Amino acid sequence: MCKTSIRRRRLTSDDPGAAITRILGIDPGLRTTGYGVLDRDGNRLVYVASGCVRPVGAELPSRLKSILEGLSEVIARHGPHQVAIEQVFVNVNPQSTLLLGQARGTAICAAVLSGLPVAEYTALQIKQAVVGVGHAGKGQVQEMVRRLLNLAAAPGSDAADALACAICHAHGGQGLGRFATAGYRLRRGRLVSRGATA
């Protein structure tokens, strides 16, 4: 498992009545599964940790086992209250989509086995929440994550995607939450204008 950087933080708040929610964001992948942990303290987001789980072994079962064990270790170490994970998009290559789906399922299992609620977001929802544009590039996402979490440097792309997923969840709660969605609807995992046709 690789780690980006870790700042340990106690779950306390300046306001004794306010509850701090620790969110684990996950960007699933068979080569690299990114994770990002942040605290939502009222309207503030505070970076806790980020990094990646790099599965070992050539066979699929051993890679999935590495993901399950690595994310279980992250959950045990940081004690999140909620988990947010990116939904799989349908790729040109169906085999790649199926493999990614298995990595994603393993990540969900790690959360569920720890008794954590799991929220799912499309890549479009995540980019809209973090960058403001649904088709933003990876570099834009990394830079906005750096700015939103007040980091000295941009995290790696897998960790940034995981942190972006956590930020999306923190800003919107379950589903689309507070996003301005008037005049839009979900179609095949994408936010589209109500007047749009296939």
Short mmCIF file of C-alpha atoms in Angstrom, two decimals:
data_model
loop_
_atom_site.label_atom_id
_atom_site.label_comp_id
_atom_site.label_asym_id
_atom_site.label_seq_id
_atom_site.Cartn_x
_atom_site.Cartn_y
_atom_site.Cartn_z
CA MET A 1 0.00 0.00 0.00
CA CYS A 2 1.31 3.48 -0.81
CA LYS A 3 0.51 6.55 1.22
CA THR A 4 0.56 10.13 0.06
CA SER A 5 0.67 12.03 3.31
CA ILE A 6 -1.09 11.73 6.60
CA ARG A 7 -2.14 14.36 9.08
CA ARG A 8 -3.71 12.72 12.09
CA ARG A 9 -6.61 14.68 13.50
CA ARG A 10 -8.81 14.10 16.51
CA LEU A 11 -12.53 14.21 15.89
CA THR A 12 -13.24 17.41 17.82
CA SER A 13 -14.96 20.60 16.81
CA ASP A 14 -14.67 24.28 17.72
CA ASP A 15 -18.44 24.21 18.26
CA PRO A 16 -19.35 21.68 21.00
CA GLY A 17 -22.82 21.19 19.45
CA ALA A 18 -21.51 20.46 15.97
CA ALA A 19 -20.85 16.94 14.80
CA ILE A 20 -17.81 16.12 12.73
CA THR A 21 -18.32 13.56 10.01
CA ARG A 22 -15.33 11.61 8.72
CA ILE A 23 -15.72 10.53 5.10
CA LEU A 24 -13.68 7.97 3.18
CA GLY A 25 -13.69 8.47 -0.58
CA ILE A 26 -12.66 5.55 -2.80
CA ASP A 27 -11.58 5.53 -6.45
CA PRO A 28 -11.63 1.79 -7.27
CA GLY A 29 -9.20 0.14 -9.66
CA LEU A 30 -7.47 -3.22 -10.14
CA ARG A 31 -4.03 -1.64 -10.60
CA THR A 32 -4.43 1.17 -8.06
CA THR A 33 -7.31 1.90 -5.73
CA GLY A 34 -7.14 5.46 -4.45
CA TYR A 35 -8.48 6.52 -1.05
CA GLY A 36 -8.97 9.87 0.60
CA VAL A 37 -10.16 10.69 4.10
CA LEU A 38 -11.50 14.07 5.17
CA ASP A 39 -13.53 15.55 8.00
CA ARG A 40 -16.63 17.65 7.41
CA ASP A 41 -16.82 20.10 10.31
CA GLY A 42 -19.90 22.22 9.60
CA ASN A 43 -19.10 23.92 6.30
CA ARG A 44 -15.35 23.25 6.61
CA LEU A 45 -13.54 20.35 4.98
CA VAL A 46 -10.33 19.21 6.65
CA TYR A 47 -7.87 16.83 5.01
CA VAL A 48 -6.98 13.76 7.09
CA ALA A 49 -5.15 11.30 4.80
CA SER A 50 -4.91 10.01 1.26
CA GLY A 51 -3.02 7.41 -0.69
CA CYS A 52 -3.52 4.25 -2.66
CA VAL A 53 -3.77 0.51 -2.33
CA ARG A 54 -1.68 -1.30 -4.93
CA PRO A 55 -2.91 -4.87 -5.32
CA VAL A 56 -0.27 -7.59 -5.53
CA GLY A 57 -0.30 -10.81 -7.53
CA ALA A 58 -1.13 -11.64 -11.10
CA GLU A 59 -4.37 -13.52 -10.45
CA LEU A 60 -7.65 -11.66 -10.01
CA PRO A 61 -8.60 -13.27 -6.66
CA SER A 62 -5.29 -12.25 -5.05
CA ARG A 63 -5.64 -8.69 -6.37
CA LEU A 64 -9.18 -8.43 -4.98
CA LYS A 65 -7.96 -9.80 -1.64
CA SER A 66 -5.25 -7.09 -1.55
CA ILE A 67 -7.88 -4.40 -2.17
CA LEU A 68 -10.16 -5.77 0.57
CA GLU A 69 -7.33 -6.03 3.11
CA GLY A 70 -5.82 -2.64 2.20
CA LEU A 71 -9.12 -0.75 2.47
CA SER A 72 -10.02 -2.61 5.67
CA GLU A 73 -6.72 -1.38 7.11
CA VAL A 74 -7.48 2.21 6.03
CA ILE A 75 -10.95 1.98 7.65
CA ALA A 76 -9.50 0.57 10.89
CA ARG A 77 -6.78 3.25 11.01
CA HIS A 78 -8.91 6.32 10.26
CA GLY A 79 -12.38 5.34 11.52
CA PRO A 80 -14.61 6.95 8.90
CA HIS A 81 -18.35 7.34 9.51
CA GLN A 82 -19.38 7.21 5.84
CA VAL A 83 -17.96 5.98 2.54
CA ALA A 84 -18.36 7.51 -0.92
CA ILE A 85 -17.36 5.58 -4.03
CA GLU A 86 -17.30 6.35 -7.73
CA GLN A 87 -19.74 4.43 -9.90
CA VAL A 88 -18.41 2.39 -12.81
CA PHE A 89 -19.03 3.90 -16.21
CA VAL A 90 -19.57 1.65 -19.21
CA ASN A 91 -16.29 1.47 -21.07
CA VAL A 92 -15.70 0.72 -24.75
CA ASN A 93 -14.13 -2.56 -23.61
CA PRO A 94 -16.75 -4.62 -21.71
CA GLN A 95 -14.05 -6.84 -20.16
CA SER A 96 -12.39 -3.80 -18.55
CA THR A 97 -15.77 -2.63 -17.24
CA LEU A 98 -16.43 -6.05 -15.66
CA LEU A 99 -12.99 -6.14 -14.02
CA LEU A 100 -13.38 -2.60 -12.68
CA GLY A 101 -16.81 -3.59 -11.36
CA GLN A 102 -15.22 -6.42 -9.37
CA ALA A 103 -12.69 -4.03 -7.82
CA ARG A 104 -15.52 -1.64 -6.98
CA GLY A 105 -17.58 -4.45 -5.44
CA THR A 106 -14.61 -5.45 -3.30
CA ALA A 107 -14.24 -1.85 -2.08
CA ILE A 108 -17.94 -1.73 -1.20
CA CYS A 109 -17.55 -5.02 0.69
CA ALA A 110 -14.71 -3.54 2.78
CA ALA A 111 -17.04 -0.69 3.83
CA VAL A 112 -20.09 -2.87 4.42
CA LEU A 113 -18.10 -5.42 6.46
CA SER A 114 -17.11 -2.51 8.72
CA GLY A 115 -20.77 -1.48 9.09
CA LEU A 116 -20.39 1.76 7.12
CA PRO A 117 -23.02 3.35 4.86
CA VAL A 118 -21.95 3.66 1.21
CA ALA A 119 -22.97 6.44 -1.20
CA GLU A 120 -22.30 6.21 -4.92
CA TYR A 121 -21.61 9.03 -7.37
CA THR A 122 -20.99 9.21 -11.09
CA ALA A 123 -17.78 10.77 -12.40
CA LEU A 124 -19.90 13.61 -13.78
CA GLN A 125 -21.44 14.35 -10.38
CA ILE A 126 -18.03 14.32 -8.71
CA LYS A 127 -16.45 16.65 -11.26
CA GLN A 128 -19.42 19.02 -11.11
CA ALA A 129 -19.18 19.14 -7.30
CA VAL A 130 -15.42 19.75 -7.22
CA VAL A 131 -14.58 21.66 -10.41
CA GLY A 132 -17.99 22.95 -11.49
CA VAL A 133 -17.66 21.29 -14.90
CA GLY A 134 -18.77 17.72 -15.56
CA HIS A 135 -16.10 17.05 -18.18
CA ALA A 136 -13.08 18.42 -16.29
CA GLY A 137 -9.68 16.80 -16.82
CA LYS A 138 -7.67 14.95 -14.16
CA GLY A 139 -5.30 17.90 -13.74
CA GLN A 140 -8.21 20.24 -13.03
CA VAL A 141 -9.62 17.84 -10.43
CA GLN A 142 -6.21 17.53 -8.73
CA GLU A 143 -5.77 21.31 -8.58
CA MET A 144 -9.26 21.95 -7.20
CA VAL A 145 -8.83 19.22 -4.56
CA ARG A 146 -5.55 20.88 -3.55
CA ARG A 147 -7.26 24.26 -3.24
CA LEU A 148 -10.42 23.06 -1.51
CA LEU A 149 -8.44 21.12 1.11
CA ASN A 150 -5.66 23.71 1.42
CA LEU A 151 -2.90 21.21 0.58
CA ALA A 152 0.71 22.22 -0.08
CA ALA A 153 0.81 20.12 -3.26
CA ALA A 154 -1.70 18.34 -5.45
CA PRO A 155 -2.21 14.69 -4.51
CA GLY A 156 -1.59 11.90 -7.03
CA SER A 157 -4.39 11.30 -9.53
CA ASP A 158 -5.90 8.22 -7.81
CA ALA A 159 -5.82 9.84 -4.36
CA ALA A 160 -7.19 13.10 -5.83
CA ASP A 161 -10.10 11.25 -7.45
CA ALA A 162 -10.89 9.57 -4.11
CA LEU A 163 -10.69 12.89 -2.23
CA ALA A 164 -12.92 14.46 -4.91
CA CYS A 165 -15.48 11.72 -4.30
CA ALA A 166 -15.37 12.45 -0.56
CA ILE A 167 -15.74 16.20 -1.24
CA CYS A 168 -18.75 15.50 -3.48
CA HIS A 169 -20.35 13.50 -0.68
CA ALA A 170 -19.54 16.15 1.93
CA HIS A 171 -21.14 18.88 -0.18
CA GLY A 172 -24.18 16.97 -1.31
CA GLY A 173 -24.90 14.26 1.21
CA GLN A 174 -26.70 11.25 -0.21
CA GLY A 175 -27.47 11.45 -3.92
CA LEU A 176 -27.43 14.85 -5.56
CA GLY A 177 -28.19 16.65 -2.29
CA ARG A 178 -27.83 20.42 -2.59
CA PHE A 179 -26.61 20.45 -6.20
CA ALA A 180 -28.61 22.77 -8.41
CA THR A 181 -30.48 20.20 -10.47
CA ALA A 182 -33.60 22.11 -11.56
CA GLY A 183 -34.25 21.32 -15.20
CA TYR A 184 -31.96 18.27 -15.17
CA ARG A 185 -32.40 14.51 -14.78
CA LEU A 186 -30.17 11.46 -14.56
CA ARG A 187 -29.85 9.34 -17.71
CA ARG A 188 -27.39 6.43 -17.81
CA GLY A 189 -25.50 7.89 -14.86
CA ARG A 190 -25.19 11.36 -16.40
CA LEU A 191 -26.90 14.62 -15.48
CA VAL A 192 -28.69 15.86 -18.62
CA SER A 193 -31.16 18.61 -19.45
CA ARG A 194 -34.79 17.52 -19.14
CA GLY A 195 -35.35 18.54 -22.77
CA ALA A 196 -32.42 16.47 -24.09
CA THR A 197 -33.18 13.48 -26.27
CA ALA A 198 -31.18 10.26 -26.65
#
